[in-house]
Coordinates of C-alpha atoms and ligand atoms in Angstrom, one line a residue:
X2 CA 47.4 177.0 164.0
X3 CA 46.7 178.9 167.5
X4 CA 43.3 179.6 166.1
X5 CA 42.4 175.9 165.4
X6 CA 43.6 174.8 168.8
X7 CA 41.6 177.2 170.5
X8 CA 38.5 176.4 168.5
X9 CA 39.1 172.7 169.3
X10 CA 39.8 173.3 172.9
X11 CA 36.2 175.4 172.9
X12 CA 34.6 172.8 171.3
X13 CA 35.7 170.0 173.6
X14 CA 34.7 172.3 177.0
X15 CA 31.3 172.7 175.1
X16 CA 30.7 169.0 174.0
X17 CA 31.8 168.0 177.7
X18 CA 29.0 169.6 179.3
X19 CA 26.8 167.4 177.8
X20 CA 26.1 163.7 178.7
X21 CA 27.8 161.1 176.3
X22 CA 24.7 160.6 174.5
X23 CA 24.2 164.5 173.8
X24 CA 27.8 165.1 173.4
X25 CA 27.3 162.6 170.3
X26 CA 24.5 164.5 168.8
X27 CA 26.4 167.6 168.9
X28 CA 29.9 166.4 167.5
X29 CA 27.7 164.9 164.7
X30 CA 25.9 167.9 164.1
X31 CA 29.0 170.4 164.0
X32 CA 30.8 167.8 161.4
X33 CA 27.7 168.3 159.4
X34 CA 27.9 172.0 159.7
X35 CA 31.8 172.1 158.9
X36 CA 31.3 169.6 156.1
X37 CA 28.3 171.8 154.4
X38 CA 30.4 175.2 154.6
X39 CA 33.2 173.0 153.0
X40 CA 30.7 171.6 150.3
X41 CA 29.3 175.1 149.9
X42 CA 32.8 176.5 149.5
X43 CA 33.9 174.1 147.1
X44 CA 30.5 174.2 145.1
X45 CA 31.1 178.0 144.7
X46 CA 34.6 178.0 143.5
X47 CA 33.7 175.1 141.1
X48 CA 30.8 176.8 139.5
X49 CA 33.0 180.2 139.2
X50 CA 35.9 177.9 137.6
X51 CA 33.2 176.8 135.1
X52 CA 32.0 180.1 134.2
X53 CA 36.0 181.3 133.8
X54 CA 36.3 178.6 131.4
X55 CA 33.9 179.8 129.0
X56 CA 35.3 183.4 129.2
X57 CA 36.9 184.6 125.8
X58 CA 39.6 187.3 125.8
X59 CA 41.3 187.9 122.7
X60 CA 42.9 191.2 122.0
X61 CA 42.6 191.7 117.9
X62 CA 44.1 195.4 117.1
X63 CA 42.3 196.6 114.2
X64 CA 44.8 196.7 111.0
X65 CA 45.2 200.3 109.3
X66 CA 46.5 201.0 106.1
X67 CA 50.3 202.0 105.9
X68 CA 49.4 205.4 105.2
X69 CA 46.8 205.8 108.3
X70 CA 49.4 204.3 110.4
X71 CA 52.6 206.6 109.2
X72 CA 50.2 210.0 108.9
X73 CA 48.3 209.5 112.4
X74 CA 51.3 208.6 114.1
X75 CA 53.6 211.4 112.8
X76 CA 50.8 213.7 114.3
X77 CA 50.9 212.0 117.5
X78 CA 54.8 212.6 117.6
X79 CA 54.2 216.3 116.6
X80 CA 51.6 216.8 119.2
X81 CA 54.1 215.1 121.9
X82 CA 56.7 217.8 120.7
X83 CA 54.8 220.6 122.3
X84 CA 56.1 221.3 126.1
X85 CA 52.4 221.6 127.2
X86 CA 53.4 221.4 131.2
X87 CA 50.4 222.7 133.2
X88 CA 50.7 226.5 133.1
X89 CA 52.9 227.1 130.4
X90 CA 50.3 229.3 128.7
X91 CA 52.7 229.9 125.5
X92 CA 53.2 226.2 124.7
X93 CA 49.2 225.7 125.1
X94 CA 48.6 228.6 122.8
X95 CA 51.0 227.3 120.1
X96 CA 49.8 223.5 120.9
X97 CA 46.0 225.3 119.9
X98 CA 47.4 226.7 116.7
X99 CA 48.9 223.4 115.6
X100 CA 45.8 221.6 116.3
X101 CA 44.0 224.0 114.0
X102 CA 46.4 223.5 111.2
X103 CA 46.4 219.7 111.8
X104 CA 42.6 219.0 112.1
X105 CA 41.3 221.4 109.2
X106 CA 37.9 219.9 109.4
X107 CA 37.3 219.8 113.0
X108 CA 37.9 223.3 113.4
X109 CA 36.1 224.4 110.4
X110 CA 33.1 222.2 110.3
X111 CA 32.3 222.2 114.2
X112 CA 31.3 224.7 116.5
X113 CA 34.1 226.0 118.6
X114 CA 32.3 227.4 121.7
X115 CA 33.6 230.5 123.5
X116 CA 35.2 229.6 127.1
X117 CA 37.1 231.7 129.1
X118 CA 40.6 230.1 129.6
X119 CA 42.4 227.8 127.4
X120 CA 40.3 225.1 127.2
X121 CA 38.5 224.1 124.1
X122 CA 35.3 223.2 123.7
X123 CA 33.4 222.1 120.1
X124 CA 29.7 221.1 119.2
X125 CA 29.4 218.6 116.4
X126 CA 25.2 219.1 115.9
X127 CA 23.3 216.0 114.6
X128 CA 21.5 217.4 110.9
X129 CA 18.1 215.6 112.5
X130 CA 16.6 216.8 115.8
X131 CA 16.1 213.4 117.4
X132 CA 15.3 212.1 120.9
X133 CA 18.8 211.0 121.6
X134 CA 20.6 213.0 124.2
X135 CA 24.1 214.3 123.5
X136 CA 27.2 212.9 123.9
X137 CA 30.6 214.4 125.3
X138 CA 34.4 213.0 124.6
X139 CA 37.0 214.4 126.7
X140 CA 40.6 214.7 127.1
X141 CA 43.4 217.0 128.3
X142 CA 46.1 219.0 126.3
X143 CA 48.4 219.8 129.2
X144 CA 51.4 217.4 130.6
X145 CA 53.2 217.0 133.8
X146 CA 56.8 218.4 133.9
X147 CA 59.9 216.0 133.4
X148 CA 62.7 217.9 135.7
X149 CA 64.4 215.4 137.6
X150 CA 63.7 212.2 135.6
X151 CA 66.1 210.1 134.2
X152 CA 64.6 210.1 130.1
X153 CA 66.7 208.2 127.5
X154 CA 64.6 209.6 124.9
X155 CA 64.3 213.3 124.6
X156 CA 60.6 214.2 126.4
X157 CA 59.8 217.0 124.0
X158 CA 60.6 216.1 120.4
X159 CA 58.2 213.3 119.7
X160 CA 60.7 210.7 118.6
X161 CA 59.5 207.7 116.7
X162 CA 61.4 204.3 117.4
X163 CA 60.8 201.1 116.3
X164 CA 57.0 202.1 115.5
X165 CA 56.5 203.7 119.0
X166 CA 56.3 207.6 119.9
X167 CA 58.4 208.7 123.1
X168 CA 57.6 211.8 124.8
X169 CA 55.5 213.3 127.6
X170 CA 51.9 213.0 127.1
X171 CA 52.2 210.3 124.3
X172 CA 49.6 208.2 126.7
X173 CA 48.6 211.0 129.0
X174 CA 46.7 212.5 127.4
X175 CA 47.6 213.2 123.8
X176 CA 47.1 209.7 122.5
X177 CA 43.7 210.1 123.6
X178 CA 43.3 214.1 122.4
X179 CA 44.7 213.3 119.0
X180 CA 42.7 209.8 118.7
X181 CA 39.3 211.6 119.2
X182 CA 40.3 214.5 116.8
X183 CA 41.8 212.2 114.2
X184 CA 38.7 210.1 114.5
X185 CA 36.5 213.0 113.6
X186 CA 38.7 214.4 111.0
X187 CA 38.4 210.9 109.1
X188 CA 34.8 211.1 109.4
X189 CA 34.3 214.5 108.5
X190 CA 36.0 213.7 105.5
X191 CA 33.8 210.9 104.3
X192 CA 31.1 213.4 104.7
X193 CA 29.5 211.2 108.1
X194 CA 27.4 213.2 110.3
X195 CA 26.6 212.0 114.1
X196 CA 23.4 210.4 115.1
X197 CA 23.1 212.7 118.0
X198 CA 24.8 215.9 119.1
X199 CA 28.6 215.2 120.0
X200 CA 30.5 217.5 122.2
X201 CA 34.3 217.5 122.3
X202 CA 35.9 219.1 125.5
X203 CA 39.7 219.5 126.0
X204 CA 40.8 221.0 129.3
X205 CA 44.3 222.7 129.8
X206 CA 45.2 222.1 133.2
X207 CA 44.0 218.6 134.4
X208 CA 47.0 217.6 136.2
X209 CA 46.5 220.4 138.5
X210 CA 42.8 220.2 139.0
X211 CA 41.0 221.5 136.0
X212 CA 40.1 224.9 137.1
X213 CA 41.3 227.0 134.4
X214 CA 40.1 224.3 131.8
X215 CA 37.1 221.9 132.9
X216 CA 35.6 224.1 135.3
X217 CA 35.3 226.9 132.7
X218 CA 34.0 224.6 129.9
X219 CA 31.6 223.2 132.7
X220 CA 30.1 226.7 133.3
X221 CA 29.4 226.7 129.4
X222 CA 27.9 223.3 130.0
X223 CA 25.5 224.7 132.5
X224 CA 24.6 228.0 130.8
X225 CA 23.5 225.7 128.0
X226 CA 21.4 223.5 130.3
X227 CA 23.0 220.2 128.8
X228 CA 22.4 216.7 130.1
X229 CA 24.6 214.0 128.6
X230 CA 23.6 210.3 127.6
X231 CA 27.5 209.7 128.1
X232 CA 30.4 211.2 129.0
X233 CA 33.6 209.7 128.1
X234 CA 37.1 211.0 129.6
X235 CA 40.6 209.2 129.8
X236 CA 41.0 206.7 132.6
X237 CA 42.0 203.1 132.9
X238 CA 42.9 201.5 129.4
X239 CA 42.9 198.4 127.7
X240 CA 45.3 196.3 129.4
X241 CA 47.2 193.7 127.2
X242 CA 47.8 191.2 130.1
X243 CA 45.2 192.0 133.0
X244 CA 46.8 191.0 136.5
X245 CA 49.9 190.2 134.5
X246 CA 48.2 187.3 132.8
X247 CA 49.8 187.6 129.6
X248 CA 46.9 185.6 127.9
X249 CA 44.1 187.8 129.6
X250 CA 43.7 191.0 128.0
X251 CA 40.9 193.0 129.1
X252 CA 39.1 196.5 129.2
X253 CA 39.0 198.3 132.2
X254 CA 36.2 201.0 132.3
X255 CA 36.7 203.5 134.9
X256 CA 33.0 203.7 136.4
X257 CA 33.9 206.0 139.2
X258 CA 36.7 207.9 140.7
X259 CA 37.8 208.3 144.2
X260 CA 37.2 211.8 146.1
X261 CA 40.3 213.7 147.4
X262 CA 40.8 215.9 150.0
X263 CA 44.1 217.9 151.6
X264 CA 43.9 218.4 155.1
X265 CA 46.6 220.9 157.0
X266 CA 47.9 219.3 160.3
X267 CA 49.8 222.0 162.5
X268 CA 51.5 221.4 165.9
X269 CA 52.0 224.2 168.0
X270 CA 54.6 224.7 170.9
X271 CA 56.6 227.4 172.5
X272 CA 59.5 228.7 170.3
X273 CA 62.7 228.8 172.2
X274 CA 66.3 227.7 172.3
X275 CA 67.2 224.2 170.9
X276 CA 69.7 223.9 173.6
X277 CA 66.8 223.8 176.5
X278 CA 64.1 221.7 174.8
X279 CA 61.0 220.6 176.2
X280 CA 60.0 216.7 176.3
X281 CA 57.6 217.2 173.1
X282 CA 58.7 219.9 170.4
X283 CA 56.0 220.8 167.8
X284 CA 57.9 218.6 165.4
X285 CA 57.6 215.7 167.9
X286 CA 53.9 216.2 168.0
X287 CA 53.6 216.6 164.8
X288 CA 55.5 213.4 163.8
X289 CA 53.5 211.5 166.3
X290 CA 50.1 212.7 164.6
X291 CA 51.5 211.6 161.4
X292 CA 53.0 208.0 163.0
X293 CA 49.3 207.5 164.3
X294 CA 47.2 208.1 161.2
X295 CA 49.7 205.6 159.5
X296 CA 49.0 203.0 162.2
X297 CA 45.3 203.3 161.9
X298 CA 44.3 202.7 158.2
X299 CA 40.5 203.3 157.7
X300 CA 38.6 199.9 157.6
X301 CA 38.6 198.1 154.2
X302 CA 35.2 197.8 152.3
X303 CA 34.4 195.9 149.2
X304 CA 31.9 198.0 147.1
X305 CA 29.7 195.9 144.7
X306 CA 31.6 197.5 142.1
X307 CA 34.9 196.0 143.2
X308 CA 33.2 192.9 144.0
X309 CA 32.1 193.0 140.1
X310 CA 35.5 193.7 139.0
X311 CA 37.0 190.9 141.1
X312 CA 34.5 188.3 139.8
X313 CA 35.2 189.3 136.0
X314 CA 39.1 189.2 136.9
X315 CA 39.1 185.8 138.0
X316 CA 40.1 184.3 134.8
X317 CA 43.1 186.1 135.3
X318 CA 43.7 184.6 138.7
X319 CA 45.4 181.5 140.1
X320 CA 43.0 178.8 141.5
X321 CA 43.6 179.6 144.8
X322 CA 42.7 183.5 144.1
X323 CA 39.9 182.4 142.4
X324 CA 38.2 180.4 145.3
X325 CA 38.9 183.4 147.4
X326 CA 36.7 185.6 145.0
X327 CA 34.3 182.8 144.7
X328 CA 33.5 182.8 148.3
X329 CA 33.6 186.5 149.0
X330 CA 31.2 186.7 151.6
X331 CA 33.2 184.4 153.9
X332 CA 36.8 185.4 152.3
X333 CA 36.9 188.9 152.7
X334 CA 38.9 189.7 155.5
X335 CA 41.7 187.0 153.9
X336 CA 41.4 189.2 150.6
X337 CA 42.1 192.5 152.4
X338 CA 44.9 190.8 154.0
X339 CA 46.3 188.7 150.7
X340 CA 46.2 192.3 148.7
X341 CA 47.6 194.6 151.3
X342 CA 50.9 194.7 149.5
X343 CA 49.3 195.5 145.9
X344 CA 49.2 199.4 146.5
X345 CA 47.0 199.8 143.3
X346 CA 44.3 197.1 144.4
X347 CA 44.6 197.9 148.4
X348 CA 43.6 201.7 147.5
X349 CA 40.2 200.7 146.0
X350 CA 39.4 199.0 149.3
X351 CA 39.6 202.1 151.7
X352 CA 40.1 205.9 151.9
X353 CA 43.9 206.5 152.2
X354 CA 46.0 209.5 154.0
X355 CA 49.4 210.1 152.8
X356 CA 51.7 213.0 154.7
X357 CA 53.1 215.3 151.7
X358 CA 54.6 218.5 152.4
X359 CA 56.1 219.1 155.5
X360 CA 57.3 222.4 157.3
X361 CA 58.8 223.7 160.5
X362 CA 61.8 225.2 161.7
X363 CA 64.0 227.9 160.4
X364 CA 67.5 227.4 162.1
X365 CA 69.2 224.2 163.4
X366 CA 69.1 226.1 166.8
X367 CA 65.8 227.3 167.2
X368 CA 62.6 225.3 168.3
X369 CA 59.8 226.1 165.7
X370 CA 56.4 227.6 167.0
X371 CA 54.7 225.6 164.5
X372 CA 55.6 222.4 162.3
X373 CA 52.7 221.6 159.6
X374 CA 52.1 218.6 157.4
X375 CA 49.8 218.6 154.4
X376 CA 47.7 215.2 154.3
X377 CA 46.4 214.2 150.9
X378 CA 43.6 211.9 151.2
X379 CA 41.8 209.8 148.8
X380 CA 38.2 209.4 149.1
X381 CA 36.4 206.1 148.7
X382 CA 32.5 206.0 147.7
X383 CA 30.6 206.0 151.0
X384 CA 33.0 208.4 152.9
X385 CA 33.2 212.3 152.5
X386 CA 36.0 214.9 153.3
X387 CA 33.6 215.8 156.5
X388 CA 33.7 212.0 157.6
X389 CA 37.6 211.9 157.5
X390 CA 37.9 215.3 159.2
X391 CA 35.8 213.7 162.0
X392 CA 37.9 210.8 162.2
X393 CA 41.1 212.5 162.3
X394 CA 39.9 214.9 165.0
X395 CA 39.0 211.9 167.3
X396 CA 42.1 210.3 166.5
X397 CA 44.3 213.2 167.4
X398 CA 42.3 215.0 169.8
X399 CA 44.7 214.3 172.9
X400 CA 47.5 216.1 170.9
X401 CA 48.3 219.7 170.4
X402 CA 47.7 219.6 166.9
X403 CA 44.8 221.2 164.6
X404 CA 43.3 219.7 161.6
X405 CA 41.7 221.9 159.0
X406 CA 40.5 220.8 155.5
X407 CA 42.3 223.2 153.0
X408 CA 40.3 221.5 150.0
X409 CA 37.7 218.8 149.2
X410 CA 36.3 216.9 146.2
X411 CA 33.8 214.2 147.4
X412 CA 34.0 210.8 145.4
X413 CA 32.3 210.5 142.1
X414 CA 28.7 208.6 141.8
X415 CA 29.0 205.3 140.4
X416 CA 27.8 204.7 136.7
X417 CA 25.6 201.5 136.4
X418 CA 27.2 199.0 134.3
X419 CA 23.6 198.1 132.7
X420 CA 23.1 201.6 132.0
X421 CA 23.2 202.5 127.8
X422 CA 26.2 204.6 128.3
X423 CA 28.4 201.8 129.6
X424 CA 27.0 199.5 126.9
X425 CA 27.7 202.0 124.4
X426 CA 31.4 201.8 125.4
X427 CA 31.5 198.0 125.8
X428 CA 30.0 197.8 122.3
X429 CA 32.8 199.9 120.9
X430 CA 35.4 198.3 122.7
X431 CA 34.3 194.8 121.2
X432 CA 33.9 195.9 117.7
X433 CA 37.4 197.6 117.9
X434 CA 39.4 195.3 120.0
X435 CA 37.5 191.8 119.5
X436 CA 35.9 189.6 122.4
X437 CA 37.1 191.4 125.1
X438 CA 36.3 191.3 128.7
X439 CA 35.0 194.6 129.9
X440 CA 35.8 195.0 133.7
X441 CA 34.2 197.8 135.5
X442 CA 36.3 199.6 138.2
X443 CA 37.2 202.3 140.0
X444 CA 39.7 205.1 139.4
X445 CA 42.1 205.7 142.2
X446 CA 43.4 209.0 140.7
X447 CA 41.4 211.7 139.3
X448 CA 40.1 213.3 135.9
X449 CA 38.4 216.3 134.4
X450 CA 35.2 214.6 135.2
X451 CA 35.1 215.7 138.5
X452 CA 33.9 218.8 137.2
X453 CA 31.2 217.5 134.8
X454 CA 29.6 215.2 137.6
X455 CA 25.9 217.1 137.4
X456 CA 25.8 216.5 133.7
X457 CA 25.5 213.1 133.2
X458 CA 24.9 209.7 135.3
X459 CA 26.6 208.0 132.7
X460 CA 30.4 208.8 132.9
X461 CA 33.3 206.2 131.9
X462 CA 36.9 206.7 132.4
X463 CA 38.8 205.0 129.5
X464 CA 41.8 205.3 127.5
X465 CA 41.0 203.3 124.7
X466 CA 44.7 202.2 124.3
X467 CA 45.8 198.8 124.4
X468 CA 49.0 199.0 126.7
X469 CA 51.5 196.6 128.8
X470 CA 51.8 197.3 132.4
X471 CA 55.3 198.7 131.7
X472 CA 53.9 201.1 129.4
X473 CA 51.2 202.3 131.7
X474 CA 53.9 202.8 134.4
X475 CA 55.8 205.2 132.5
X476 CA 52.7 207.5 132.6
X477 CA 54.0 210.7 134.7
X478 CA 57.4 208.9 134.6
X479 CA 60.6 208.7 132.3
X480 CA 60.1 207.4 128.8
X481 CA 56.3 207.7 128.4
X482 CA 55.5 206.1 125.2
X483 CA 52.9 204.7 123.2
X484 CA 53.2 202.0 120.1
X485 CA 51.6 203.3 116.5
X486 CA 49.6 200.5 116.6
X487 CA 48.0 200.9 119.7
X488 CA 47.4 204.7 119.0
X489 CA 45.8 203.9 115.5
X490 CA 43.5 201.1 117.2
X491 CA 42.5 204.1 119.6
X492 CA 41.3 206.2 116.6
X493 CA 39.5 203.5 115.0
X494 CA 37.8 202.9 118.2
X495 CA 36.5 206.6 118.5
X496 CA 35.6 206.1 114.9
X497 CA 33.7 202.8 115.6
X498 CA 32.2 205.1 119.0
X499 CA 30.7 207.8 117.2
X500 CA 29.1 205.7 114.4
X501 CA 27.1 203.9 116.9
X502 CA 25.6 207.2 118.4
Ligands
ZN627 ZN1 45.8 212.7 132.1

């Protein structure tokens, strides 16, 4: 209201400088301007409302046979029973042997290319030499640990209860991995051959960055001079209730992923006795630095792809939110303010920093000479690690704190939604799941595709599994699970995609 009062006061001063005659004209012109703005706002809102009414959103999971449902689902549950926590080479090796036994046609008919490390790279050749470029389907074998989590189902026994597989990796990422392998196995059994070369890449340490798996596979791809028409990796899911709206399912297609960097902040002060401390200690300066970074978040920006994402998501919104989205050129600041508590969405509007590991001090009565913190940054498209380093340096330039960039992966390119790769995936989604809106978005987290950037301009990150928010939130947490029905639909999605190539 203060803003409106100020506006009115300025308006009165402004119009008061004119004679009565001119004042009338000015008032009239301003009134017309306000009416035109309100009209434009309403027109844009109504136009989007009309479009939204014609959006079809119906999730139809394909019906597998009883045998398929049981057999495929049992295999997934067996896959989940291997505790392939990143770094456990023994578990990964046993899992690889189990894969070979469980998908015999894949291992005998496809060519397993030599890769150093524990990753797997298969080549499925198209029998005819065509002009179509190859396609790469990806997933990973490793999972995150379960220690310290309160599981009510055993995490590594592959328990099936009420047609749902429980266990670490059910969704991330063995549902995808087995989904690909099962689809290829089925197609091979039917005597199918792909219309272009297909490569399958399965990393073994995606959860810790992919240096042993995807990075080694990438070297093989480079050596062979490969360039793909499509790379499809894990990513955002088929949401059964987009933005919590039950009657609005949607396929979220990750067309980009944020980059990430780690910075080390180190504060230095003289060591000494804690009984005679200076006004500011190393720990104090470090805390000041972290507080300053948290108090000055980077400016939010609306990338065109996020604008597209919001527009396509409009049917799942209330009328007020929809009006805001319809008028984004004018309502951007309101949108940023209104979504600031939605951490997942808010993270897609800017690069972020989070202090994670802190160190300093060795005894309660000794002043530490150094105190340090690791700062994890997630980099939005348009920023780079170097830019963020510069920003931190300017923000903390008056503090005795040094900043060093420990690691950096700049953000990915953004896949064109009008491109053939995106359209291919969209087609397979629609064929499998019904008339489902496909909504492009940015992945806030990373995938193995960071190692495959140079091999394609068409990279999509999608878990083709229909899941609720509750199922999704169990990823990396306790009681991770996946329903058999959702899994079998995922297998059929991969079959449909492969048939379209
Ligand atoms: Zn994953």
